Amino acid sequence: MTDAAFPHRHLLGIQGLTPPEIQHLLDLADGHVDQCRGADKASDGMAGRTVINLFFENSTRTRTSFELAAKRQGAEVINMQVSTSSVAKGETLIDTAVTLNAMHPDVLVVRHPESGAVKLLAEKVNCAVVNGGDGSHEHPTQALLDALTIRRRKGRLDGLRVAICGDVLHSRVARSNIHLLTTMGTQVRLIGPRTLVPASCAAMGVEVFTNMREGLTDCDIVMMLRLQTERMTGNFIPSVREYFRFYGLDRDKLSRARPDALIMHPGPMNRGVEIDSDVADDFERSVIREQVEMGVAVRMAVLRLLAGNLDQTRRNQPFVGAGGA
Ligand code: ASP
């Protein structure tokens, strides 16, 4: 039966979700943290359900944590790697989706290098779809796990000041976080060179800083982003050395943030590029490992919620919109 507090079939992005919907997802996820920490992690909330992880882009954390999240709740999981799939043989995204749909999965978790591809795919299947990251567009479960980490550490989201630093331009993590945090009443600052943090970002209800020391002043959270060279089509920074000097998080720059400011990074980290090992591994301040832990809890909540929301009658009807399955 559809959960009235989150009446959606898919989770394609954070944009458009309401504060109570976000709150509900975080509350559900919070309920799974102790289960994951206990000796007996198994439950049967998704017994009989099938989850397919369809990843057209590399992933370590996201794919494994979706897999664990499904298995810990008793679901069957299939992992589809692009290199071994028929996509490598020229099958289109939609053909692949329609083929998988014919196997009646309950939830498809999709990662794709093109922004908007996951939404397109969601229109062609009867099951629930979770966006596991589409291009530089959105990565909703990352923003949820970041928010859960912050909420558990600071007790709230509203009224906090969060700095998101670095390669905002190419970052789906940044975009989903901006939507989530501004929706929840958090003050968001973006910090980086103009080439990576365009002034137009201010339209998203955030403050933009090119000087990292100024931007970090009095922040409660410092969220670092990876320099996503694989998405860059030109020269965005003069050199890695120069970038680290101005925008790499080190002790000195961190000293401008609040003394109890937390350090976050979605991973994978480029040590010595956007973050110094000294601060990344500071157990007092860095919650990077905790983010990974919260990722499993968030994905457990999302998978179970969407599987529960699936309208079984509709799901079992043959899908007619995509040229047959
Ligand atoms: N893992 C995150 C993502 O998939 C961040 C990154 O790759 O830098 O977007």
Short mmCIF file of C-alpha atoms and ligand atoms in Angstrom, two decimals:
data_model
loop_
_atom_site.label_atom_id
_atom_site.label_comp_id
_atom_site.label_asym_id
_atom_site.label_seq_id
_atom_site.Cartn_x
_atom_site.Cartn_y
_atom_site.Cartn_z
CA MET A 1 0.00 0.00 0.00
CA THR A 2 1.24 3.48 -0.84
CA ASP A 3 2.86 5.30 2.07
CA ALA A 4 0.82 8.51 2.43
CA ALA A 5 3.90 10.35 3.71
CA PHE A 6 5.81 9.56 0.50
CA PRO A 7 3.30 8.88 -2.28
CA HIS A 8 5.84 8.50 -5.11
CA ARG A 9 6.62 5.60 -7.39
CA HIS A 10 10.24 6.54 -8.07
CA LEU A 11 13.08 8.44 -6.43
CA LEU A 12 14.62 10.29 -9.36
CA GLY A 13 15.84 13.37 -7.53
CA ILE A 14 15.52 15.57 -4.47
CA GLN A 15 14.24 18.56 -6.41
CA GLY A 16 10.51 18.86 -5.86
CA LEU A 17 10.35 16.81 -2.65
CA THR A 18 8.69 18.58 0.27
CA PRO A 19 10.24 19.03 3.73
CA PRO A 20 7.87 16.44 5.30
CA GLU A 21 8.75 13.93 2.55
CA ILE A 22 12.47 14.40 3.14
CA GLN A 23 11.91 14.22 6.88
CA HIS A 24 9.99 10.98 6.44
CA LEU A 25 12.78 9.37 4.39
CA LEU A 26 15.36 10.43 6.99
CA ASP A 27 13.23 9.10 9.86
CA LEU A 28 12.80 5.75 8.12
CA ALA A 29 16.53 5.55 7.41
CA ASP A 30 17.38 6.44 10.99
CA GLY A 31 15.34 3.43 12.05
CA HIS A 32 17.69 1.12 10.12
CA VAL A 33 20.96 2.36 11.65
CA ASP A 34 20.77 0.19 14.76
CA GLN A 35 19.81 -2.84 12.68
CA CYS A 36 22.98 -2.35 10.63
CA ARG A 37 25.09 -1.97 13.77
CA GLY A 38 23.73 -5.07 15.47
CA ALA A 39 25.11 -8.61 15.20
CA ASP A 40 21.97 -9.84 13.45
CA LYS A 41 21.44 -7.56 10.48
CA ALA A 42 18.87 -9.60 8.63
CA SER A 43 15.20 -8.74 8.34
CA ASP A 44 12.54 -9.90 5.90
CA GLY A 45 10.85 -6.63 5.01
CA MET A 46 11.64 -7.17 1.33
CA ALA A 47 11.35 -10.95 1.17
CA GLY A 48 10.19 -12.07 -2.26
CA ARG A 49 11.18 -8.75 -3.87
CA THR A 50 13.75 -8.34 -6.63
CA VAL A 51 16.16 -5.43 -6.96
CA ILE A 52 18.31 -4.91 -10.06
CA ASN A 53 21.34 -2.66 -9.87
CA LEU A 54 21.90 -1.38 -13.39
CA PHE A 55 25.12 0.61 -13.45
CA PHE A 56 26.34 2.21 -16.68
CA GLU A 57 29.10 3.99 -14.73
CA ASN A 58 31.61 2.77 -12.15
CA SER A 59 30.67 2.74 -8.53
CA THR A 60 32.05 1.27 -5.34
CA ARG A 61 30.05 2.69 -2.44
CA THR A 62 26.71 3.22 -4.11
CA ARG A 63 26.38 -0.16 -5.78
CA THR A 64 27.61 -2.18 -2.81
CA SER A 65 25.44 -0.31 -0.37
CA PHE A 66 22.31 -0.75 -2.51
CA GLU A 67 23.15 -4.45 -2.70
CA LEU A 68 23.64 -4.75 1.05
CA ALA A 69 20.54 -2.69 1.71
CA ALA A 70 18.41 -5.05 -0.37
CA LYS A 71 19.99 -8.25 0.96
CA ARG A 72 19.69 -7.19 4.59
CA GLN A 73 15.94 -7.01 4.02
CA GLY A 74 15.68 -10.38 2.32
CA ALA A 75 15.35 -9.21 -1.31
CA GLU A 76 16.96 -10.93 -4.30
CA VAL A 77 19.59 -8.77 -5.97
CA ILE A 78 21.04 -8.84 -9.47
CA ASN A 79 23.98 -6.61 -10.35
CA MET A 80 24.25 -5.68 -14.00
CA GLN A 81 27.63 -4.41 -15.07
CA VAL A 82 27.73 -2.48 -18.29
CA SER A 83 30.81 -4.26 -19.57
CA THR A 84 29.09 -7.65 -19.40
CA SER A 85 25.66 -6.47 -20.51
CA SER A 86 24.24 -6.27 -23.99
CA VAL A 87 24.68 -2.48 -23.84
CA ALA A 88 28.26 -3.19 -24.80
CA LYS A 89 26.84 -5.01 -27.83
CA GLY A 90 24.89 -1.98 -28.92
CA GLU A 91 21.56 -2.42 -27.16
CA THR A 92 20.05 0.93 -26.26
CA LEU A 93 19.24 2.16 -22.79
CA ILE A 94 15.54 1.74 -23.44
CA ASP A 95 15.90 -1.77 -24.90
CA THR A 96 17.83 -2.79 -21.81
CA ALA A 97 15.20 -1.25 -19.53
CA VAL A 98 12.35 -2.95 -21.34
CA THR A 99 14.14 -6.31 -21.28
CA LEU A 100 14.81 -6.06 -17.56
CA ASN A 101 11.25 -4.88 -16.98
CA ALA A 102 9.97 -8.08 -18.53
CA MET A 103 11.67 -9.99 -15.70
CA HIS A 104 9.44 -8.20 -13.19
CA PRO A 105 11.92 -6.57 -10.87
CA ASP A 106 10.37 -4.51 -8.08
CA VAL A 107 13.07 -1.86 -8.01
CA LEU A 108 15.65 -0.85 -10.60
CA VAL A 109 18.58 1.18 -9.29
CA VAL A 110 20.14 2.98 -12.23
CA ARG A 111 23.36 4.94 -12.63
CA HIS A 112 24.06 6.55 -15.99
CA PRO A 113 26.60 9.11 -17.27
CA GLU A 114 23.90 11.22 -18.99
CA SER A 115 21.77 13.68 -17.02
CA GLY A 116 18.11 12.78 -17.49
CA ALA A 117 18.73 9.19 -18.64
CA VAL A 118 17.31 7.66 -15.47
CA LYS A 119 14.07 9.62 -15.78
CA LEU A 120 13.72 8.53 -19.39
CA LEU A 121 14.19 4.93 -18.36
CA ALA A 122 11.66 5.29 -15.53
CA GLU A 123 9.02 6.22 -18.09
CA LYS A 124 9.49 2.87 -19.82
CA VAL A 125 9.14 0.41 -16.94
CA ASN A 126 6.45 -0.74 -14.54
CA CYS A 127 8.70 -1.09 -11.52
CA ALA A 128 10.07 1.56 -9.16
CA VAL A 129 13.25 3.33 -10.24
CA VAL A 130 15.91 4.85 -8.00
CA ASN A 131 18.39 7.27 -9.47
CA GLY A 132 21.84 6.07 -8.42
CA GLY A 133 23.39 9.15 -10.08
CA ASP A 134 22.72 10.57 -13.54
CA GLY A 135 25.51 12.62 -15.10
CA SER A 136 25.97 15.87 -13.24
CA HIS A 137 22.25 16.10 -12.48
CA GLU A 138 21.18 14.34 -9.25
CA HIS A 139 22.27 11.68 -6.78
CA PRO A 140 19.35 11.69 -4.34
CA THR A 141 20.42 8.91 -1.98
CA GLN A 142 23.80 10.61 -1.50
CA ALA A 143 22.09 13.82 -0.39
CA LEU A 144 19.84 11.83 1.95
CA LEU A 145 22.76 10.02 3.54
CA ASP A 146 24.62 13.30 3.92
CA ALA A 147 21.56 14.84 5.57
CA LEU A 148 21.14 11.85 7.88
CA THR A 149 24.80 12.11 8.91
CA ILE A 150 24.42 15.82 9.64
CA ARG A 151 21.10 15.42 11.45
CA ARG A 152 22.40 12.67 13.71
CA ARG A 153 25.56 14.66 14.57
CA LYS A 154 24.04 18.12 14.91
CA GLY A 155 20.48 17.21 15.88
CA ARG A 156 18.94 19.30 13.09
CA LEU A 157 19.35 20.63 9.57
CA ASP A 158 17.65 23.99 9.80
CA GLY A 159 19.72 26.98 10.81
CA LEU A 160 23.05 25.25 10.10
CA ARG A 161 25.58 26.72 7.70
CA VAL A 162 26.96 24.22 5.18
CA ALA A 163 29.83 24.94 2.78
CA ILE A 164 29.96 22.81 -0.38
CA CYS A 165 33.43 23.22 -1.85
CA GLY A 166 35.09 22.46 -5.16
CA ASP A 167 33.83 21.09 -8.44
CA VAL A 168 30.16 22.05 -8.09
CA LEU A 169 29.72 22.37 -11.85
CA HIS A 170 30.12 18.63 -12.52
CA SER A 171 28.69 17.37 -9.25
CA ARG A 172 25.33 15.63 -8.96
CA VAL A 173 26.11 15.31 -5.26
CA ALA A 174 26.25 19.09 -4.96
CA ARG A 175 23.00 19.58 -6.88
CA SER A 176 21.04 17.06 -4.79
CA ASN A 177 22.50 18.48 -1.60
CA ILE A 178 21.63 22.04 -2.58
CA HIS A 179 18.02 21.02 -3.21
CA LEU A 180 17.77 19.07 0.01
CA LEU A 181 19.50 21.52 2.30
CA THR A 182 17.79 24.65 1.01
CA THR A 183 14.42 22.85 1.24
CA MET A 184 15.16 21.98 4.87
CA GLY A 185 16.12 25.52 5.87
CA THR A 186 19.90 25.06 5.90
CA GLN A 187 22.08 27.96 4.76
CA VAL A 188 24.23 26.79 1.84
CA ARG A 189 27.49 28.33 0.65
CA LEU A 190 29.24 27.21 -2.51
CA ILE A 191 33.00 27.71 -2.64
CA GLY A 192 35.27 27.29 -5.64
CA PRO A 193 36.83 28.99 -8.65
CA ARG A 194 34.41 30.71 -11.05
CA THR A 195 35.10 28.01 -13.64
CA LEU A 196 33.71 25.34 -11.28
CA VAL A 197 31.14 27.38 -9.36
CA PRO A 198 29.41 29.64 -11.89
CA ALA A 199 27.83 32.81 -10.50
CA SER A 200 24.48 31.57 -11.84
CA CYS A 201 24.42 29.04 -8.97
CA ALA A 202 23.24 31.89 -6.75
CA ALA A 203 19.81 31.44 -8.37
CA MET A 204 19.52 28.18 -6.39
CA GLY A 205 19.22 30.13 -3.14
CA VAL A 206 22.85 29.77 -2.08
CA GLU A 207 25.75 32.15 -1.46
CA VAL A 208 28.77 31.85 -3.78
CA PHE A 209 32.36 32.43 -2.64
CA THR A 210 35.58 32.30 -4.63
CA ASN A 211 37.72 32.86 -1.53
CA MET A 212 37.71 29.63 0.49
CA ARG A 213 38.80 31.19 3.76
CA GLU A 214 35.97 33.72 3.59
CA GLY A 215 33.45 31.11 2.56
CA LEU A 216 34.37 28.73 5.36
CA THR A 217 34.07 31.35 8.07
CA ASP A 218 31.70 30.11 10.80
CA CYS A 219 30.45 27.11 8.83
CA ASP A 220 29.08 24.09 10.73
CA ILE A 221 29.74 21.62 7.93
CA VAL A 222 32.49 21.54 5.30
CA MET A 223 31.51 19.28 2.42
CA MET A 224 34.33 18.68 -0.04
CA LEU A 225 33.75 17.52 -3.62
CA ARG A 226 35.98 15.47 -5.87
CA LEU A 227 37.52 17.21 -8.86
CA GLN A 228 35.63 15.28 -11.57
CA THR A 229 38.22 15.34 -14.34
CA GLU A 230 36.34 12.62 -16.25
CA ARG A 231 33.48 15.08 -16.87
CA MET A 232 35.70 18.02 -17.82
CA THR A 233 35.85 19.06 -21.44
CA GLY A 234 38.53 21.72 -21.14
CA ASN A 235 40.91 23.34 -18.68
CA PHE A 236 39.01 24.26 -15.55
CA ILE A 237 41.99 24.72 -13.21
CA PRO A 238 45.52 26.02 -13.85
CA SER A 239 47.16 23.01 -12.12
CA VAL A 240 46.40 20.53 -9.35
CA ARG A 241 49.03 22.18 -7.17
CA GLU A 242 47.48 25.58 -7.59
CA TYR A 243 44.00 24.15 -7.01
CA PHE A 244 45.06 22.55 -3.74
CA ARG A 245 46.68 25.77 -2.62
CA PHE A 246 43.50 27.78 -3.05
CA TYR A 247 40.71 25.21 -2.68
CA GLY A 248 42.17 22.12 -1.02
CA LEU A 249 40.92 21.65 2.55
CA ASP A 250 43.79 21.72 5.01
CA ARG A 251 44.11 22.59 8.71
CA ASP A 252 44.75 26.23 8.00
CA LYS A 253 41.64 26.82 5.92
CA LEU A 254 39.56 24.61 8.19
CA SER A 255 40.45 26.85 11.14
CA ARG A 256 38.08 29.47 9.68
CA ALA A 257 35.07 27.18 10.16
CA ARG A 258 33.43 26.68 13.56
CA PRO A 259 35.60 24.71 16.02
CA ASP A 260 33.07 21.87 15.97
CA ALA A 261 32.62 21.91 12.18
CA LEU A 262 32.35 18.47 10.57
CA ILE A 263 34.25 17.43 7.44
CA MET A 264 32.40 15.48 4.76
CA HIS A 265 33.27 14.00 1.37
CA PRO A 266 31.09 11.73 -0.79
CA GLY A 267 34.08 9.71 -1.99
CA PRO A 268 36.14 8.72 -3.80
CA MET A 269 38.63 11.20 -2.35
CA ASN A 270 41.55 12.69 -4.22
CA ARG A 271 43.93 13.18 -1.33
CA GLY A 272 46.23 16.12 -1.86
CA VAL A 273 43.93 17.53 -4.57
CA GLU A 274 40.73 18.66 -2.83
CA ILE A 275 41.52 17.44 0.66
CA ASP A 276 44.59 16.92 2.81
CA SER A 277 44.93 13.49 4.45
CA ASP A 278 45.54 15.19 7.75
CA VAL A 279 41.95 16.52 7.88
CA ALA A 280 40.30 13.65 5.98
CA ASP A 281 41.56 11.22 8.63
CA ASP A 282 40.89 13.44 11.65
CA PHE A 283 38.56 11.19 13.65
CA GLU A 284 37.28 14.09 15.74
CA ARG A 285 36.05 16.11 12.79
CA SER A 286 35.80 13.87 9.73
CA VAL A 287 32.53 11.93 9.30
CA ILE A 288 33.44 10.49 5.90
CA ARG A 289 33.19 6.87 7.09
CA GLU A 290 29.93 7.62 8.85
CA GLN A 291 28.53 8.88 5.55
CA VAL A 292 29.23 5.46 4.05
CA GLU A 293 27.51 3.80 7.02
CA MET A 294 24.44 6.02 6.67
CA GLY A 295 24.34 5.15 2.97
CA VAL A 296 23.23 1.61 3.73
CA ALA A 297 20.51 2.77 6.13
CA VAL A 298 19.19 5.34 3.64
CA ARG A 299 19.14 2.82 0.81
CA MET A 300 17.35 0.26 2.98
CA ALA A 301 14.64 2.82 3.67
CA VAL A 302 14.32 3.93 0.05
CA LEU A 303 14.19 0.40 -1.41
CA ARG A 304 11.65 -0.82 1.09
CA LEU A 305 9.46 2.26 0.79
CA LEU A 306 9.35 2.17 -3.01
CA ALA A 307 8.83 -1.60 -3.15
CA GLY A 308 5.92 -1.11 -0.74
CA ASN A 309 4.49 1.74 -2.81
CA LEU A 310 4.41 -0.34 -6.00
CA ASP A 311 0.94 -0.78 -7.31
CA GLN A 312 1.02 -4.52 -7.94
CA THR A 313 -1.98 -4.52 -10.27
CA ARG A 314 -0.45 -1.91 -12.49
CA ARG A 315 2.95 -3.55 -12.25
CA ASN A 316 1.71 -6.86 -13.55
CA GLN A 317 0.10 -5.40 -16.63
CA PRO A 318 2.17 -5.84 -19.76
CA PHE A 319 3.92 -2.59 -20.51
CA VAL A 320 2.86 -1.19 -23.86
CA GLY A 321 4.74 2.07 -24.10
CA ALA A 322 8.14 0.99 -25.35
CA GLY A 323 7.64 -1.18 -28.37
CA GLY A 324 7.09 -4.45 -26.52
CA ALA A 325 9.24 -6.30 -24.09
N1 ASP B 1 30.48 9.12 -5.74
C1 ASP B 1 29.89 10.38 -6.08
C2 ASP B 1 29.13 10.30 -7.39
O1 ASP B 1 28.94 9.22 -7.91
C3 ASP B 1 30.85 11.50 -6.05
C4 ASP B 1 32.02 11.39 -7.01
O2 ASP B 1 32.08 10.50 -7.83
O3 ASP B 1 32.88 12.26 -6.88
O4 ASP B 1 28.70 11.31 -7.89
#
